[in-house]
Coordinates of C-alpha atoms (C1' of nucleotides) in Angstrom, one line a residue:
Chain A
M114 CA 85.8 34.6 72.1
A115 CA 85.7 35.2 75.8
H116 CA 82.3 36.8 75.7
A117 CA 79.8 34.1 74.8
A118 CA 77.2 35.7 77.1
A119 CA 77.9 39.3 76.6
E120 CA 75.5 40.8 74.0
R121 CA 71.8 41.0 73.8
P122 CA 70.1 38.1 72.1
P123 CA 68.2 38.7 68.9
E124 CA 64.4 39.1 69.2
E125 CA 64.0 35.7 67.8
T126 CA 65.7 34.2 70.8
L127 CA 63.6 36.3 73.2
S128 CA 60.5 35.1 71.5
L129 CA 61.4 31.5 72.0
W130 CA 62.2 32.4 75.7
K131 CA 58.8 34.0 76.1
G132 CA 57.2 30.9 74.7
E133 CA 59.0 28.8 77.2
Q134 CA 58.0 31.0 80.0
A135 CA 54.4 30.9 78.9
R136 CA 54.4 27.2 78.7
L137 CA 56.0 26.7 82.1
K138 CA 53.9 29.3 83.8
A139 CA 50.8 27.1 83.5
R140 CA 52.4 24.8 86.0
V141 CA 52.9 27.4 88.7
V142 CA 51.0 26.7 91.9
D143 CA 50.5 29.9 93.9
R144 CA 49.1 28.5 97.1
D145 CA 50.3 26.5 100.0
T146 CA 50.7 22.8 99.4
E147 CA 52.7 21.7 102.5
A148 CA 51.6 21.1 106.0
W149 CA 54.2 23.2 107.6
Q150 CA 53.0 26.2 105.6
R151 CA 49.7 26.0 107.5
D152 CA 51.3 25.9 110.9
P153 CA 51.4 29.2 112.7
S154 CA 55.0 28.6 113.8
F155 CA 56.0 26.6 110.8
S156 CA 56.4 23.4 112.8
G157 CA 57.6 20.7 110.5
L158 CA 59.9 23.1 108.6
Q159 CA 63.5 22.2 109.2
K160 CA 65.4 23.0 106.0
V161 CA 65.4 26.2 104.0
G162 CA 67.4 26.6 100.9
G163 CA 69.0 29.6 99.3
V164 CA 70.6 30.1 95.9
D165 CA 72.6 32.8 94.2
V166 CA 75.1 33.3 91.4
S167 CA 78.1 35.6 91.7
F168 CA 80.1 36.8 88.7
V169 CA 83.7 37.4 87.8
K170 CA 84.2 41.0 87.0
G171 CA 85.2 41.6 83.4
D172 CA 84.4 38.1 82.5
S173 CA 81.1 37.4 80.8
V174 CA 81.4 33.7 81.1
R175 CA 82.7 32.6 84.4
A176 CA 80.5 32.7 87.5
C177 CA 80.0 30.8 90.7
A178 CA 76.6 29.3 91.6
S179 CA 75.8 28.3 95.1
L180 CA 73.1 26.4 96.9
V181 CA 73.0 26.4 100.7
V182 CA 70.6 24.7 103.1
L183 CA 70.0 26.2 106.5
S184 CA 68.4 24.6 109.5
Y185 CA 65.2 26.2 110.6
P186 CA 64.6 28.0 112.8
E187 CA 68.3 28.2 113.8
L188 CA 69.4 29.4 110.4
K189 CA 72.7 27.5 110.5
V190 CA 74.3 26.3 107.3
V191 CA 74.0 22.5 107.1
Y192 CA 75.0 22.2 103.4
E193 CA 76.8 24.1 100.8
D194 CA 77.7 23.5 97.2
S195 CA 79.5 26.2 95.4
R196 CA 80.6 25.6 91.8
M197 CA 82.2 27.5 89.0
V198 CA 80.0 27.5 85.9
G199 CA 80.2 28.8 82.4
L200 CA 77.4 31.3 81.5
K201 CA 75.7 30.8 78.2
A202 CA 73.2 33.6 78.2
P203 CA 73.5 37.3 79.0
Y204 CA 71.4 39.1 81.5
V205 CA 68.3 40.5 80.0
S206 CA 65.7 42.0 82.3
G207 CA 62.7 39.7 82.3
F208 CA 64.8 36.7 81.3
L209 CA 67.1 36.2 84.3
A210 CA 66.2 32.6 84.6
F211 CA 67.7 31.7 81.2
R212 CA 71.0 32.9 82.5
E213 CA 71.0 31.4 86.0
V214 CA 68.4 28.7 86.4
P215 CA 70.2 25.9 84.5
F216 CA 72.9 26.0 87.1
L217 CA 70.5 26.2 90.0
V218 CA 68.7 23.2 88.8
E219 CA 72.0 21.4 88.5
L220 CA 72.8 22.2 92.1
V221 CA 69.5 20.8 93.3
Q222 CA 70.2 17.6 91.3
R223 CA 73.6 17.3 92.8
L224 CA 72.1 17.6 96.3
Q225 CA 69.5 15.0 95.5
E226 CA 72.3 12.6 94.5
K227 CA 74.7 13.4 97.3
E228 CA 72.5 14.2 100.3
P229 CA 68.9 13.7 99.5
D230 CA 68.0 14.0 103.2
L231 CA 69.1 17.6 103.1
M232 CA 66.8 18.6 100.3
P233 CA 65.3 21.9 101.4
Q234 CA 61.5 22.2 101.9
V235 CA 61.5 25.6 100.3
I236 CA 64.1 27.7 98.5
L237 CA 64.5 31.4 98.7
V238 CA 65.6 32.8 95.3
D239 CA 67.4 36.0 94.6
G240 CA 65.0 37.6 92.1
N241 CA 61.3 37.7 91.5
G242 CA 58.5 35.1 91.3
V243 CA 55.2 36.1 89.8
L244 CA 56.2 39.8 90.1
H245 CA 57.4 39.8 86.6
Q246 CA 56.8 41.1 83.1
R247 CA 55.0 37.9 82.2
G248 CA 54.3 36.6 85.6
F249 CA 57.1 34.1 85.5
G250 CA 60.3 35.2 87.2
V251 CA 63.3 33.1 88.1
A252 CA 61.7 31.9 91.4
C253 CA 58.8 30.4 89.5
H254 CA 61.1 29.0 86.9
L255 CA 63.2 27.2 89.5
G256 CA 60.2 26.0 91.3
V257 CA 58.5 24.5 88.3
L258 CA 61.6 22.8 87.1
T259 CA 62.4 21.3 90.5
E260 CA 58.9 21.1 91.9
L261 CA 60.1 22.6 95.1
P262 CA 58.3 25.4 96.9
C263 CA 60.2 28.6 96.0
I264 CA 60.0 32.3 97.1
G265 CA 61.1 35.2 95.0
V266 CA 63.0 37.8 97.0
A267 CA 64.2 40.9 95.1
K268 CA 66.2 43.8 96.4
K269 CA 64.8 46.3 94.0
L270 CA 61.3 46.8 92.7
L271 CA 60.8 45.5 89.2
Q272 CA 58.7 48.1 87.6
V273 CA 56.1 46.2 85.7
D274 CA 52.4 46.1 85.3
G275 CA 52.0 49.7 86.5
L276 CA 54.2 49.3 89.5
E277 CA 56.6 52.2 89.9
N278 CA 59.3 53.2 92.3
N279 CA 57.9 56.7 92.5
A280 CA 57.1 59.2 95.2
L281 CA 54.0 57.4 96.2
H282 CA 55.8 54.2 96.5
K283 CA 58.5 55.8 98.6
E284 CA 55.9 57.3 100.9
K285 CA 54.6 53.8 101.5
I286 CA 58.1 52.7 102.3
V287 CA 58.4 55.3 105.0
L288 CA 55.3 54.0 106.6
L289 CA 57.0 50.6 107.2
Q290 CA 58.0 51.2 110.7
A291 CA 59.1 47.8 112.0
G292 CA 60.5 44.6 110.8
G293 CA 57.7 42.5 109.4
D294 CA 55.7 45.5 108.2
T295 CA 54.4 45.2 104.6
F296 CA 52.3 46.7 101.9
P297 CA 50.9 45.0 98.8
L298 CA 52.2 45.6 95.3
I299 CA 49.1 45.8 93.2
G300 CA 49.4 45.6 89.5
S301 CA 47.2 47.6 87.0
S302 CA 45.0 44.5 86.7
G303 CA 44.2 44.8 90.4
T304 CA 46.2 41.6 91.1
V305 CA 48.5 41.5 94.1
L306 CA 51.8 40.6 92.6
G307 CA 53.8 40.7 95.7
M308 CA 54.6 42.5 99.0
A309 CA 57.1 45.1 100.0
L310 CA 58.6 43.9 103.3
R311 CA 60.6 45.7 105.9
S312 CA 62.8 42.7 106.7
H313 CA 64.4 44.0 109.8
D314 CA 63.8 46.7 112.4
H315 CA 67.0 48.4 111.4
S316 CA 66.6 48.2 107.7
T317 CA 64.9 51.0 105.7
K318 CA 65.1 49.6 102.2
P319 CA 62.4 46.9 101.8
L320 CA 62.5 43.5 100.1
Y321 CA 60.1 42.7 97.3
V322 CA 58.7 39.2 98.0
S323 CA 56.6 37.3 95.5
V324 CA 55.3 33.8 95.1
G325 CA 57.6 31.4 93.2
H326 CA 55.9 28.1 93.4
R327 CA 53.8 26.0 95.8
I328 CA 53.4 28.7 98.5
S329 CA 51.0 31.5 99.2
L330 CA 52.2 35.1 99.3
E331 CA 51.2 35.5 102.9
V332 CA 53.3 32.5 104.0
A333 CA 56.1 33.5 101.7
V334 CA 56.3 36.9 103.3
R335 CA 56.1 35.6 106.9
L336 CA 58.8 33.0 106.3
T337 CA 61.1 35.4 104.5
H338 CA 60.8 37.7 107.5
H339 CA 61.6 34.8 109.9
C340 CA 64.8 34.1 107.9
C341 CA 66.2 37.6 108.3
R342 CA 68.9 38.2 110.8
F343 CA 69.9 41.2 108.6
R344 CA 68.2 42.8 105.7
I345 CA 68.9 39.9 103.3
P346 CA 67.3 36.6 104.3
E347 CA 70.0 34.3 105.7
P348 CA 69.7 31.6 103.1
I349 CA 70.2 34.0 100.2
R350 CA 72.8 36.0 102.1
Q351 CA 74.9 32.8 102.8
A352 CA 74.6 31.7 99.2
D353 CA 75.8 35.1 98.1
I354 CA 78.6 35.3 100.6
R355 CA 79.9 31.9 99.8
S356 CA 79.6 32.2 96.0
R357 CA 81.7 35.4 95.9
E358 CA 84.1 34.0 98.5
Y359 CA 84.6 31.1 96.2
I360 CA 85.5 33.4 93.4
R361 CA 87.7 35.5 95.5
R362 CA 89.7 32.6 96.7
T363 CA 90.0 30.8 93.4
L364 CA 90.5 33.8 91.1
G365 CA 91.3 36.6 93.4
Q366 CA 91.4 40.0 91.8
L367 CA 92.5 38.6 88.5
G368 CA 89.2 37.8 87.0
V369 CA 90.3 38.2 83.4
A370 CA 93.5 38.9 81.5
P371 CA 95.7 40.6 84.1
A372 CA 96.9 42.9 81.3
Q373 CA 93.6 44.6 80.6
R374 CA 92.7 45.5 84.1
K375 CA 92.4 49.2 84.8
D376 CA 95.6 50.5 86.2
R377 CA 95.1 51.5 89.8
S378 CA 97.5 54.4 90.0
Q379 CA 100.8 53.1 91.2
K380 CA 99.5 51.0 94.0
E381 CA 101.2 47.8 94.9
Q382 CA 99.7 44.8 93.1
R383 CA 99.6 42.1 95.6
P384 CA 101.1 38.9 94.3
N385 CA 97.7 37.5 95.3
A386 CA 98.1 33.8 95.1
C387 CA 95.6 31.3 96.5
P388 CA 96.9 30.5 100.0
Q389 CA 96.9 26.9 101.1
G390 CA 95.3 24.4 98.8
G391 CA 95.5 24.8 95.1
P392 CA 92.6 25.4 92.8
G393 CA 92.2 21.6 92.7
A394 CA 91.2 21.6 96.3
P395 CA 87.6 22.8 96.4
A396 CA 88.0 23.4 100.1
D397 CA 84.3 22.8 100.7
Q398 CA 82.7 20.8 98.0
G399 CA 80.7 17.9 99.4
R400 CA 81.0 18.9 103.0
P401 CA 78.6 17.1 105.2
P402 CA 76.5 18.7 107.9
E403 CA 79.5 19.3 110.1
C404 CA 80.7 22.3 108.2
H405 CA 84.1 22.5 109.8
G406 CA 86.4 25.4 109.3
R407 CA 85.6 29.0 109.4
D408 CA 82.1 29.9 110.0
S409 CA 82.5 33.6 110.1
S410 CA 79.1 33.8 108.5
S411 CA 77.0 35.4 111.1
D412 CA 78.6 38.4 112.6
P413 CA 76.9 41.6 113.9
K414 CA 79.2 43.8 111.9
A415 CA 77.2 44.3 108.8
P416 CA 79.1 47.2 107.3
K417 CA 76.7 49.4 105.4
P418 CA 77.3 53.1 104.9
G419 CA 74.8 55.0 106.9
F420 CA 73.7 56.7 103.8
Q421 CA 72.3 55.3 100.6
K422 CA 72.8 56.4 97.1
Q423 CA 69.6 58.4 96.8
K424 CA 69.2 56.7 93.4
D425 CA 70.3 53.2 92.7
Q426 CA 72.4 54.3 89.8
Q427 CA 73.8 51.8 87.4
L428 CA 76.9 52.9 85.5
E429 CA 75.4 53.2 82.1
G430 CA 78.2 51.1 80.5
T431 CA 81.3 52.7 79.1
G432 CA 79.5 53.4 75.9
H433 CA 81.9 51.2 74.1
Q434 CA 80.9 48.4 71.8
E435 CA 84.3 46.9 71.7
D436 CA 83.4 43.7 70.0
S437 CA 81.8 42.6 66.8
D438 CA 78.2 41.9 66.4
L439 CA 78.2 38.1 66.0
W440 CA 75.6 37.3 68.5
P441 CA 75.0 33.6 68.9
P442 CA 78.5 32.3 69.2
S443 CA 77.0 28.9 68.8
P444 CA 73.5 27.4 68.6
A445 CA 72.0 25.7 71.6
W446 CA 70.2 28.6 73.1
V447 CA 67.0 27.2 74.2
Q448 CA 66.9 24.1 76.3
S449 CA 65.3 21.1 75.0
P450 CA 61.6 21.7 74.8
P451 CA 60.1 18.3 75.7
Chain B
dG228 C1' 66.5 60.1 71.1
dC229 C1' 65.0 58.9 75.9
dG230 C1' 63.9 56.1 79.7
dA231 C1' 64.2 51.5 81.8
dC232 C1' 67.0 48.0 83.5
dA233 C1' 65.2 41.4 89.0
dG234 C1' 70.6 39.8 88.8
Chain C
dA31 C1' 75.8 41.6 89.0
dT32 C1' 81.0 43.9 89.9
dC33 C1' 84.7 47.4 92.4
dT34 C1' 85.8 50.5 96.1
dT35 C1' 87.4 53.1 101.5
dG36 C1' 86.2 55.0 105.0
dT37 C1' 82.8 56.0 108.2
dC38 C1' 79.0 56.1 111.4
dG39 C1' 76.3 53.6 114.9
dC40 C1' 75.1 50.1 118.3

DNA sequence: GCGACAG
DNA sequence: ATCTTGTCGC
């Protein structure tokens, strides 16, 4: 039973999740509530958070959740908490929060306990805010559960409410000529759900920014832009880099049973053991502001093939349904209502 | 059966 | 999301 979070939940579960989203959605505040948000240069803003979850290939349970806090406007990491977690829900488009948000809330609580002074004034979330099937993406979810301002930053357009990544959309993207350029994402209802943002002068593929909680779309977009040294906003980029680094260093290439890995021809299988410090040595757990050690974080060598994959293809699975069809391995799906 | 599909 | 190697550009 190493796949607790592998198969799609039954409709009954999805209905409960929809109800939860509808209930929490009523608490979303889609306007500025902080003084720094009104300031042209964001004076007063000093700490920006970023969260992300990386996964262990071939393992539907283990993942690493990270929360980082960066100084603003320097964008230097002043706090990091990366933790291995056990996933309890699978990824289902439209319900990303039920898979990741419990761990993100935990990270925020740990920060509150350990270093309350480093609590971020806003968190950039990997995923959407109100640009969502039911107007309540993971950025809204995290925002409402923590009451912290949150911004949804997606790397791909979620095609909902009439929004399509079609020829017209692509034409608009071409018109984004410089970093900071944007165009609104208007749903069928006529509502502005978010903005496509060219985050950097040298980046062609836009980011899709939407309101998570306690911030206006305009400010969300402007702040996201100010956080970009590269295409991905630094807070999210650092959380991403550090969470996968954590996995790489603790599990290396052996994510799952070494026996069922695909045989890579006859190449040498590196012994691959964790260098200094055993698994018991977190290597960076509650590390105070100092952040000693390697800070290779920001380097101008962002390796990205000069060409894209004309179509973000997703390997359509191997077509194998290797395991049984016992879905809920155990109860406890929905979190306690209130 | 076919198209979609945030992470 | 994950894996993967080289390659092109500043």
